[in-house]
Coordinates of C-alpha atoms and ligand atoms in Angstrom, one line a residue:
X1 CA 90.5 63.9 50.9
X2 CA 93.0 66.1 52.9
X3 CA 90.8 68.2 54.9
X4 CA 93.5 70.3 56.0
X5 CA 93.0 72.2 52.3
X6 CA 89.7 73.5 53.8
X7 CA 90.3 74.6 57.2
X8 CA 91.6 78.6 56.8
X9 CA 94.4 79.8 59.8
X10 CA 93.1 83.7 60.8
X11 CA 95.7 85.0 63.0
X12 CA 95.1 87.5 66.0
X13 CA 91.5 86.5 66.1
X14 CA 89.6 87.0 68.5
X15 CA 92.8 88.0 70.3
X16 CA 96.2 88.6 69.9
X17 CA 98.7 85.5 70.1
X18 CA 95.5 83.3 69.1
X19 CA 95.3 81.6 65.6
X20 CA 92.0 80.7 64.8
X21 CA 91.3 77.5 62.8
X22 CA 88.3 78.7 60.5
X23 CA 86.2 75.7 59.1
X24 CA 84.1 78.0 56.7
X25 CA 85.3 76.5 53.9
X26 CA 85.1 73.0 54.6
X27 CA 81.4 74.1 55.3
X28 CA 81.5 75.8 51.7
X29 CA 82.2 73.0 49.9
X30 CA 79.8 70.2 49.3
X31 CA 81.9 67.7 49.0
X32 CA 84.3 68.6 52.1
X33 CA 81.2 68.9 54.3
X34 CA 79.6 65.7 53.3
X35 CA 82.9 63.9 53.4
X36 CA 83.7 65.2 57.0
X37 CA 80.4 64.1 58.5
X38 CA 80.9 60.6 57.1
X39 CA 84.4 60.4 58.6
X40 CA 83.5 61.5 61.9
X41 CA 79.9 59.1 61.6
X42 CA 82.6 55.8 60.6
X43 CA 84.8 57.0 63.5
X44 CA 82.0 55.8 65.8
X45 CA 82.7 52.3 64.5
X46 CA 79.0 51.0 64.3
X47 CA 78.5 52.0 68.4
X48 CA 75.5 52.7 69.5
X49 CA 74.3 56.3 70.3
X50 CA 71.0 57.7 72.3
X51 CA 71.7 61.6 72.0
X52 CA 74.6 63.8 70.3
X53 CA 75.8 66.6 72.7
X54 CA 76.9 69.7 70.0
X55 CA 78.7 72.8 72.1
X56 CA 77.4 76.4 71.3
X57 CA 77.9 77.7 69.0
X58 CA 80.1 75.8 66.0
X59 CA 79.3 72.5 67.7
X60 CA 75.8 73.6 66.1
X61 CA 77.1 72.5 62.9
X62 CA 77.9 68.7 62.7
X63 CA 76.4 67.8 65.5
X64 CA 72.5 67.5 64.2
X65 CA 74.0 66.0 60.8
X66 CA 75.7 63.5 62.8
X67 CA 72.5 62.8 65.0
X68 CA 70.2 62.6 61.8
X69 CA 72.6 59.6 60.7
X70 CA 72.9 58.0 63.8
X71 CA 68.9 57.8 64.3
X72 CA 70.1 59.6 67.8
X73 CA 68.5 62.9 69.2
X74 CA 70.3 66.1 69.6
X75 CA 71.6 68.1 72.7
X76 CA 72.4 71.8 72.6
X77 CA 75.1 72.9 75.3
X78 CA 75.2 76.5 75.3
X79 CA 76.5 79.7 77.3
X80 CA 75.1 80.8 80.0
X81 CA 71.4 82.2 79.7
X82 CA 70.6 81.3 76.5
X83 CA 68.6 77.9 77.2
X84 CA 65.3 78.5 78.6
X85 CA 64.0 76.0 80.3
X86 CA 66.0 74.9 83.6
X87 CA 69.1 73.7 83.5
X88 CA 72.7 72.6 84.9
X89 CA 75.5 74.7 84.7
X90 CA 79.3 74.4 84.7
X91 CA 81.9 77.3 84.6
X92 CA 85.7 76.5 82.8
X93 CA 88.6 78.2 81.1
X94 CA 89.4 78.2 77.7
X95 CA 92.0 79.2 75.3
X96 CA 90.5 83.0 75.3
X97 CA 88.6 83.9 78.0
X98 CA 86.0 82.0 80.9
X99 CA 83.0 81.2 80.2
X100 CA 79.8 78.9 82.3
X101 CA 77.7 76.7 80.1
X102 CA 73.9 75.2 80.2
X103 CA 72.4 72.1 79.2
X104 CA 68.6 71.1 80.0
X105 CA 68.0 69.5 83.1
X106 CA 65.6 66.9 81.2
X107 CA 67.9 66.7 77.6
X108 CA 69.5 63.2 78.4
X109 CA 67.8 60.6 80.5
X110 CA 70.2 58.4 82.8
X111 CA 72.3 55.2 80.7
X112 CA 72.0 57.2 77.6
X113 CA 74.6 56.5 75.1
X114 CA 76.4 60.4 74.2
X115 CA 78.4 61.5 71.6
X116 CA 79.6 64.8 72.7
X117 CA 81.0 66.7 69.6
X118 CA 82.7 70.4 69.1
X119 CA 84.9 71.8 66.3
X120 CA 88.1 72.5 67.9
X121 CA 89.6 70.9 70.8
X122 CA 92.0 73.1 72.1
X123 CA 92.8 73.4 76.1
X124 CA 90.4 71.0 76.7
X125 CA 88.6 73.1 79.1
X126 CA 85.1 73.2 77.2
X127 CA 85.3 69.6 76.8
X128 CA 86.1 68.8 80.3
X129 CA 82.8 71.2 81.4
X130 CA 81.0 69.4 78.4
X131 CA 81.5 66.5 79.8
X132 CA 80.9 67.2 83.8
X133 CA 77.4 68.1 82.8
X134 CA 76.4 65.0 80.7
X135 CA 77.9 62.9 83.7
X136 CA 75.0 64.8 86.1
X137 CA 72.5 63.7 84.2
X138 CA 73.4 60.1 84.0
X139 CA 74.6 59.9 80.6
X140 CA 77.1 57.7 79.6
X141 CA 80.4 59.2 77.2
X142 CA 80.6 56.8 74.2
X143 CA 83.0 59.3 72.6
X144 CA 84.0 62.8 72.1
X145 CA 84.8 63.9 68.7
X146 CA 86.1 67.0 67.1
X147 CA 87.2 68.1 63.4
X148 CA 90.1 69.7 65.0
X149 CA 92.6 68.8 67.4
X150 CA 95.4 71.0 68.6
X151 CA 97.5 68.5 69.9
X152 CA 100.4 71.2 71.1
X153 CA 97.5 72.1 73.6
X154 CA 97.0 69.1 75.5
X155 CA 93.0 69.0 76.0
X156 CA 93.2 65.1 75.8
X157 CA 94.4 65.5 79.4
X158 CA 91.8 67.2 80.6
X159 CA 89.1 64.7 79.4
X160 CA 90.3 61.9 81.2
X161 CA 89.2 58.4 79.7
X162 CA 87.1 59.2 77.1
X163 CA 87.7 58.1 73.8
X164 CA 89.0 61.0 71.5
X165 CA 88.3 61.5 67.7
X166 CA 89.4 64.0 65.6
X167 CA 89.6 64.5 61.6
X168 CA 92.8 66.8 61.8
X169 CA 95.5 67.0 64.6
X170 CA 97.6 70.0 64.8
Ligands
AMP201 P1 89.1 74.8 74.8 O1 88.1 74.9 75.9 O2 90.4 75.6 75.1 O3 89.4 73.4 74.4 O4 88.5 75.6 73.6 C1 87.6 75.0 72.8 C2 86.4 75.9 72.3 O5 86.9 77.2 71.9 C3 85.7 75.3 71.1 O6 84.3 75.5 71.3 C4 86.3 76.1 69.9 O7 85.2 76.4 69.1 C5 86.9 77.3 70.5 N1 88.3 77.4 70.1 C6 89.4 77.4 71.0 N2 90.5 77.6 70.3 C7 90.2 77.8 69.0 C8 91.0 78.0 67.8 N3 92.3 78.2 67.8 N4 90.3 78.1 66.7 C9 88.9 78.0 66.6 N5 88.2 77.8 67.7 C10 88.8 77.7 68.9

């Protein structure tokens, strides 16, 4: 299946100069959704994983059907002041805008096996934070995995050593 058929370019959005990679249709289709999931699950290759990390707010998506397959737990990392217990935060750039994120103090417990996953990996910035506050709590980065990738952006470089999945590369 060429996933690229389901992901919809919206240009100027949020902002001017940006063009946004819309994945509401591969979530429309059923068969696109379930076949996504599946490729980024055999990605993993069979590794073992305690808890998948999923970034507010379309990291939402995949990241608790991943979990469900992988018999792991699920993380939410989200913006600032939306978690409400106590937490760790991290402030970063992205393509668009700044932004600080949360994750619970107590969500991963130290030597954890994490999958962090988001939709689009773009300056890398997100990631980077992402992963800055799994390292606090101990966790250790098994992979980070995306559906999209734009490769013209260079967030690879900004994740250091981690392995990097992606179903599409742009
Ligand atoms: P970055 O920190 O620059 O890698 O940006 C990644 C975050 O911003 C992800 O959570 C994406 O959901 C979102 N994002 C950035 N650029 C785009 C884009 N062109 N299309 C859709 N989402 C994007």
């Amino acid at each position: 299946m060429d996933f690229r058929n389901y992901i919809r370019d919206v240009v100027d959005f949020p902002n001017k100069g940006i063009t946004f990679k819309d994945i509401t249709p591969l979530l429309n289709n059923a068969e696109a959704l379930r076949k996504a999931n599946q490729t980024l699950f055999d990605k993993l290759e069979g590794q073992h994983i305690d808890k998948v990390v999923g970034v507010d707010s379309r990291g939402f998506i995949f990241a608790p059907l991943l979990a469900s397959k992988l018999n792991a737990g699920f993380v939410p990392v989200r913006k600032k002041g939306k978690l409400p217990y106590k937490t760790y935060s991290e402030s970063y750039s992205l393509e668009y805008g700044n932004d600080t994120l949360e994750i619970h103090i107590d969500a991963i417990q130290k030597g954890e096996k994490v999958l962090i996953h988001d939709d689009v990996l773009a300056t890398g910035g997100t990631a980077a934070a992402v992963c800055k506050l799994v390292e606090r709590l101990g966790g250790e980065i098994v992979q980070c995995n995306f559906l999209i990738e734009l490769s013209f952006l260079n967030g690879k470089d900004k994740i250091g050593d981690y392995p990097i999945k992606s179903l599409l590369q742009y």
